[in-house]
Every structure is written in C-alpha cells, then in structure tokens.
Amino acid sequence: MKHAQIAVIGGGPAGLMAALAAAEMGAGVTLIDRNSRLGGQLVKQTHKFFGSEKQYASVRGVDIAEILSEKIKENPKIEVMLNSTVVAYYPDDGVLGIEVEEKKWVKMKAERIVVATGASEKFLLFENNDLPGIYGAGAVQTLMNEHGVLPGKNVLMVGAGNIGLIVSYQLMQAGVNVKAIIDAAPTIGGYWVHASKVARLGVPILTSYTVKAAYPNKMTGALERAVIWKLDENWKPVPGTEKVFNVDVMCIAVGLSPLAEILWQAGCRMKYVPELGGHVPVRNENMETTVPGIYVAGDVAGVEEASSAMMEGRLAGLSAAQSLGYDDGSCEEKKAEVKRELENLRSGPVGEKIRKGLSKLAS
Amino acid sequence: MLATNGIPTAEELAPRIPPAERLKKGPVAVIECFQKIPCNPCYTACRVGAIEKFEDINDLPRIDFEKCTGCGLCISKCPGLAIFVVDETYSESEATVSMPFEFLPLPEEGQEVDLLDRSGAVVGRGRVVKVRKGKYEDRTPIVTVTVPKHLSMVVRNIRVGGGKK
C-alpha cells in the first residue's frame, strides 16, 4: 500500500495548480495522471489564453503545460505517477485503486484527495452518427496537435462554442478545409473574437442548424456526406431547409460533462446542474466536497474553462494542505486572493451561466 | 452580426473606429473587441499607457487614440487576435493594415497577396511591406500590408499566393 499526504488525481490545469499550491505550503503531493505526460487538455491548446497575468494570459495553453510541468518536476515535494489511472475509491477505508501502465494494480491511502479529473465530450444523436470520420473535437485535437495526423480533408464542425471555433481555426492552420461551423443555438456560444478569426478565413458560421443525417461512401463505409437542417424558434427541425455538405470529417463539439466517477464512488453528494455540464459535486467555498478530505477543482467541479480551472486548483491545493496543518502563515491570504480572482473571472456577461449554475449548486 | 456569424456590422464596428482626425496623423490601433470577456493583456502590453487600466477584467478595452503611437506591441499579445494597426498616412492612395497572421507560408516582404475582408471575401490585392516574427511576437507574426485607402477599415486578412479566388 502506497501512502500520500495529498493525492491529486488528474494533471490538467486544475491538478497541476493544486499540486503546486499544496507543495508551496509544504505538503507532500502525489500527482496521478493517466496520460504519458502532464498537462491534460492544455497540451492541445495552441491559442494564447485569455485572463490576466495570474492565469498566464497571452501564453499558449501548450506552453502553460510546459511551464507548470517544469515547476512540478523541479519540486521535491511532488511525486508524479504517469500512465496511471485512478479507477476506484473504496469508501470504507478511503483507499484509491490505481491501474499503473495497464498492468500493475496499486493501492494508495491518501490523507487528502484533490479530484481534478476533468470532463468528457458529449455526443449528438443523428442517423449514422457512428460512421468512420465522425469525431469528437478532442479526438481531432489529439490526432492533429499531439500526433501530427490530419483527420481528413473537408470538415463540417458541429458546435460554435469555444472548442468548435478553436478547433476549426486549428484545422484551417493545418491546411484542412472547414466547410462550415453549425450550431443548434440561435447565437454563437463561444467568444466572438474566436468566431471573427474563423469568419475572416471565409468559414461560414450557421446558427440554428443541426445535423439531420450522415451518409457513408459505398466503397469505404466512411463518412462522405452530411445533411443539416434549420431549427425553428422552438428548436424543431424545419423540413425543406436541408443543406448538403460533401465532407469526410464531421467534428462534434457540443459540450462537455464532468468526469465524476470517483466522486460517485466516494459518496460525495452530487447535484444535477445543467449550467455546469451535468452532475457536479456539492462543495464548500474551499472546494471540499461533502466527504471530508475530498476536494475538487476544474471541469469535474463544473465545466468552465482553463483559467478558472487553474484558480480552482490552486484554491483546492491550498485548502487541502492547510487542513493537514501545512500553512506558512500566508495560506488564508493566498486563498482570499484566489477567490477574488475567480470572482473577477466570472463577474462579466460570459460568466453569467457559471454564476447561475454555482448559485443553483449552493442552494 | 457578431452574435450569429462572427462578422461585425457597421453599427457594431462604429464605436471601435478611431476618429478621422486621428487617422490623418499616422498609425493607430483599432481594437475590434466587442464582447466583455475576462481578458486584459492589451493593457499590460501597452508601453505608452494608451489602453486604460481595467477596473474590471471583463471591461472592453478603452483606448486613448491620442496617446496611441500605433507601435503594434499589443497586436500579438491579444489572445483574440482582434487588434489591428491602421496607417492612413502611408501614401497618397494607400494605407497600411498590420494584422496578426498565424498561417504558413508566411509572405515575404515585397510579395503581393490577396486582401480579404472580415468575411474572408477577396476585396483586392496588396503588397506586404513588413513581417514581424520575433521572440516578442511568439509565433503570432504581424504582417503589414498596403491596401487601397478606402479599404483601410475593410481589409482584415490576407491570402498568400492568391491572385485567384
């Protein structure tokens, strides 16, 4: 049985910041990630980040991953377990079950746990949605940005949130033709600056459209044609408004839901809050769930974006360390500063959905 | 309309366009940021204090066009790639537009390129007069291109090669 003072599950923006913050207070940290390198989704983000200097604004996500990973490696208080997936939490004795490199089973008892497992992609229901060539946006980013493999030649992007817009831009940078970006909502969900970036490349954005069906090539069985149709104000498809796209790739970017299995296993109280992406853990202002000693941060606590995930991670890490008695006297002040940052990030019009979700969660 | 297709209307653009008097005096930044998002690197990038301090990080950037020197240090720092520098004093008939350009191949100085508007439509041909791609730009090169003067507020992208649709 391994022992850890603080186990951080997930090495994305939230987990990296949680580990660094806890170690900063003097606690020992074991950071566990299922991938072969740290960074989570940051490693696929080639755009410069928004926010302020505290969230590495104007630095590309992939470079933020590098900066934070280096800090983790240099920190003697932090042990990193890569290729390691936490698949179980035994509530009776609080033991974590970890599958290491797909062959070893390691049990770990941690005094505190920060769950920063992120989110998984939602999918869309339509005829033939399982054809080869139909991808989630995360898969396209992994293929293209991590492995240098193009997903195809002509793409229909489904979803005009930030992920759909950003991946469209990355596809165009890679020389792939994005025929259109569609979204079922009547307005663009992502940042308008991202929308303007793809618009001036000549990519049309069609709001109030959804996918009707996909059709395969008879020889290969892979996607060859996509048909979309317009939605009326009640989100009902309007027959006769169909448009056809000859595409070999359809990329689905219709949102994320929290990856909360560990929290369910631990018996954390969960609440369904659509604004936060689905079932999310109830927690206090220090990011501690209803199971004492288990903290959350990032998308698993409510789907948002990387800047706030980093701040939540820092808050959870500081809180977990403090609860074990690790506090150099600056902890309260640092926590207060992070809370102010989070409030600022969420205070504008684009934070309205998150604010609504968080107030529902707290009620 | 920005909310439905990402392309600002004339009404949406109007408040962001520098006054004609200022444009006559030389290069100036045009910040095409229309939505209150939590973001402030344009303020931290400006060395002459032309972009006002953000009271709330969600504020739209407020620029003092008289203080702005058109240096362009904000262009590559804007995560939204929403800042352009327009110089209407370049020549009798031509203005220049400096824009962020994250595509390969990069044009060479002197090269002719297609000029594109905010919807990606080709509106003319221009000549690249400068390409900035130093460490500061951090892989967001800044391309300065000549445009017919009347298109200084229209051209917002280029296509290298081009000459055809």
PDB file of C-alpha atoms in Angstrom, chain A residues 46-53 55 57-60 62-63 169 172-174 186-197 199-203 205-207 305 341 343-351, chain B residues 1-8 12 32-41 44 56-58 76-82 84 100-104 116-121 136-140 156-157 159:
ATOM      1  CA  THR A  46      -2.260  26.175 -29.391  1.00  0.00           C
ATOM      2  CA  HIS A  47      -4.003  29.513 -28.864  1.00  0.00           C
ATOM      3  CA  LYS A  48      -2.913  32.206 -26.450  1.00  0.00           C
ATOM      4  CA  PHE A  49      -5.008  32.260 -23.304  1.00  0.00           C
ATOM      5  CA  PHE A  50      -7.356  34.950 -22.081  1.00  0.00           C
ATOM      6  CA  GLY A  51      -7.499  36.146 -18.480  1.00  0.00           C
ATOM      7  CA  SER A  52      -4.823  38.087 -16.664  1.00  0.00           C
ATOM      8  CA  GLU A  53      -1.151  37.504 -15.957  1.00  0.00           C
ATOM      9  CA  GLN A  55      -3.668  32.827 -15.360  1.00  0.00           C
ATOM     10  CA  ALA A  57      -2.768  35.330 -20.262  1.00  0.00           C
ATOM     11  CA  SER A  58      -1.232  35.648 -23.743  1.00  0.00           C
ATOM     12  CA  VAL A  59       0.675  32.399 -23.232  1.00  0.00           C
ATOM     13  CA  ARG A  60      -0.396  29.418 -25.340  1.00  0.00           C
ATOM     14  CA  VAL A  62       0.635  24.101 -24.665  1.00  0.00           C
ATOM     15  CA  ASP A  63       3.315  26.421 -23.266  1.00  0.00           C
ATOM     16  CA  TYR A 169      -9.132  27.579 -36.631  1.00  0.00           C
ATOM     17  CA  MET A 172      -7.529  25.683 -41.134  1.00  0.00           C
ATOM     18  CA  GLN A 173      -3.988  26.328 -39.872  1.00  0.00           C
ATOM     19  CA  ALA A 174      -3.182  22.709 -40.634  1.00  0.00           C
ATOM     20  CA  PRO A 186     -29.599  30.856 -32.366  1.00  0.00           C
ATOM     21  CA  THR A 187     -26.379  32.622 -31.372  1.00  0.00           C
ATOM     22  CA  ILE A 188     -22.690  31.765 -31.206  1.00  0.00           C
ATOM     23  CA  GLY A 189     -21.814  30.313 -27.804  1.00  0.00           C
ATOM     24  CA  GLY A 190     -18.056  30.873 -27.958  1.00  0.00           C
ATOM     25  CA  TYR A 191     -16.132  34.101 -27.677  1.00  0.00           C
ATOM     26  CA  TRP A 192     -16.877  36.419 -30.594  1.00  0.00           C
ATOM     27  CA  VAL A 193     -13.169  37.024 -31.166  1.00  0.00           C
ATOM     28  CA  HIS A 194     -12.747  33.308 -31.899  1.00  0.00           C
ATOM     29  CA  ALA A 195     -15.746  33.490 -34.261  1.00  0.00           C
ATOM     30  CA  SER A 196     -14.288  36.514 -36.061  1.00  0.00           C
ATOM     31  CA  LYS A 197     -10.958  34.681 -36.513  1.00  0.00           C
ATOM     32  CA  ALA A 199     -15.083  34.171 -40.226  1.00  0.00           C
ATOM     33  CA  ARG A 200     -12.259  36.160 -41.840  1.00  0.00           C
ATOM     34  CA  LEU A 201     -10.800  32.907 -43.130  1.00  0.00           C
ATOM     35  CA  GLY A 202     -14.044  32.532 -45.074  1.00  0.00           C
ATOM     36  CA  VAL A 203     -15.595  29.836 -42.891  1.00  0.00           C
ATOM     37  CA  ILE A 205     -20.979  30.033 -39.224  1.00  0.00           C
ATOM     38  CA  LEU A 206     -24.581  28.864 -39.407  1.00  0.00           C
ATOM     39  CA  THR A 207     -26.618  29.233 -36.237  1.00  0.00           C
ATOM     40  CA  GLU A 305     -12.553  26.906 -18.868  1.00  0.00           C
ATOM     41  CA  GLU A 341      -9.518  36.152  -8.987  1.00  0.00           C
ATOM     42  CA  GLU A 343     -14.926  36.132  -8.774  1.00  0.00           C
ATOM     43  CA  ASN A 344     -13.373  38.547 -11.264  1.00  0.00           C
ATOM     44  CA  LEU A 345     -13.117  35.908 -13.998  1.00  0.00           C
ATOM     45  CA  ARG A 346     -16.782  35.032 -13.542  1.00  0.00           C
ATOM     46  CA  SER A 347     -18.176  38.503 -12.966  1.00  0.00           C
ATOM     47  CA  GLY A 348     -18.805  39.514 -16.602  1.00  0.00           C
ATOM     48  CA  PRO A 349     -21.627  38.666 -19.019  1.00  0.00           C
ATOM     49  CA  VAL A 350     -19.872  35.498 -20.284  1.00  0.00           C
ATOM     50  CA  GLY A 351     -19.719  34.258 -16.678  1.00  0.00           C
TER      51      GLY A 351
ATOM     52  CA  MET B   1     -23.783  40.336 -36.947  1.00  0.00           C
ATOM     53  CA  LEU B   2     -21.229  39.181 -34.410  1.00  0.00           C
ATOM     54  CA  ALA B   3     -23.573  37.010 -32.371  1.00  0.00           C
ATOM     55  CA  THR B   4     -24.772  34.974 -35.342  1.00  0.00           C
ATOM     56  CA  ASN B   5     -21.861  34.803 -37.793  1.00  0.00           C
ATOM     57  CA  GLY B   6     -18.826  36.403 -36.154  1.00  0.00           C
ATOM     58  CA  ILE B   7     -18.834  39.363 -38.548  1.00  0.00           C
ATOM     59  CA  PRO B   8     -19.437  42.790 -37.011  1.00  0.00           C
ATOM     60  CA  GLU B  12     -21.168  47.223 -34.155  1.00  0.00           C
ATOM     61  CA  GLU B  32     -12.024  45.009 -32.602  1.00  0.00           C
ATOM     62  CA  CYS B  33     -13.069  43.657 -29.227  1.00  0.00           C
ATOM     63  CA  PHE B  34     -16.838  43.756 -28.830  1.00  0.00           C
ATOM     64  CA  GLN B  35     -17.638  41.364 -26.039  1.00  0.00           C
ATOM     65  CA  LYS B  36     -16.974  41.637 -22.345  1.00  0.00           C
ATOM     66  CA  ILE B  37     -14.735  38.653 -21.625  1.00  0.00           C
ATOM     67  CA  PRO B  38     -12.261  38.300 -18.762  1.00  0.00           C
ATOM     68  CA  CYS B  39      -9.073  39.383 -20.512  1.00  0.00           C
ATOM     69  CA  ASN B  40      -6.567  42.239 -20.192  1.00  0.00           C
ATOM     70  CA  PRO B  41      -3.225  41.561 -21.963  1.00  0.00           C
ATOM     71  CA  THR B  44      -0.339  45.097 -19.915  1.00  0.00           C
ATOM     72  CA  ASP B  56     -12.994  45.104 -14.064  1.00  0.00           C
ATOM     73  CA  ILE B  57     -11.126  42.484 -16.095  1.00  0.00           C
ATOM     74  CA  ASN B  58     -14.351  41.954 -18.066  1.00  0.00           C
ATOM     75  CA  SER B  76       0.438  39.742 -30.938  1.00  0.00           C
ATOM     76  CA  LYS B  77      -0.483  39.865 -27.246  1.00  0.00           C
ATOM     77  CA  CYS B  78      -4.240  39.935 -27.869  1.00  0.00           C
ATOM     78  CA  PRO B  79      -5.405  36.326 -27.398  1.00  0.00           C
ATOM     79  CA  GLY B  80      -8.415  37.088 -29.585  1.00  0.00           C
ATOM     80  CA  LEU B  81      -6.227  38.332 -32.469  1.00  0.00           C
ATOM     81  CA  ALA B  82      -8.570  41.288 -32.522  1.00  0.00           C
ATOM     82  CA  PHE B  84      -5.035  45.814 -35.998  1.00  0.00           C
ATOM     83  CA  PRO B 100      -1.785  39.053 -36.733  1.00  0.00           C
ATOM     84  CA  PHE B 101      -1.214  36.186 -39.180  1.00  0.00           C
ATOM     85  CA  GLU B 102      -0.710  32.657 -37.833  1.00  0.00           C
ATOM     86  CA  PHE B 103      -0.574  30.746 -41.107  1.00  0.00           C
ATOM     87  CA  LEU B 104       2.047  29.170 -43.304  1.00  0.00           C
ATOM     88  CA  LEU B 116      -9.618  39.728 -47.510  1.00  0.00           C
ATOM     89  CA  ASP B 117     -12.426  41.373 -45.576  1.00  0.00           C
ATOM     90  CA  ARG B 118     -13.946  40.235 -42.271  1.00  0.00           C
ATOM     91  CA  SER B 119     -15.954  37.526 -44.042  1.00  0.00           C
ATOM     92  CA  GLY B 120     -12.923  36.163 -45.855  1.00  0.00           C
ATOM     93  CA  ALA B 121     -14.012  37.580 -49.230  1.00  0.00           C
ATOM     94  CA  TYR B 136       8.165  39.008 -28.759  1.00  0.00           C
ATOM     95  CA  GLU B 137       5.502  38.024 -31.284  1.00  0.00           C
ATOM     96  CA  ASP B 138       5.761  34.424 -30.013  1.00  0.00           C
ATOM     97  CA  ARG B 139       4.560  32.645 -33.163  1.00  0.00           C
ATOM     98  CA  THR B 140       1.906  35.248 -33.888  1.00  0.00           C
ATOM     99  CA  ARG B 156      -8.583  42.303 -42.032  1.00  0.00           C
ATOM    100  CA  ASN B 157      -6.896  39.238 -43.511  1.00  0.00           C
ATOM    101  CA  ARG B 159      -4.216  35.152 -48.505  1.00  0.00           C
TER     102      ARG B 159
END
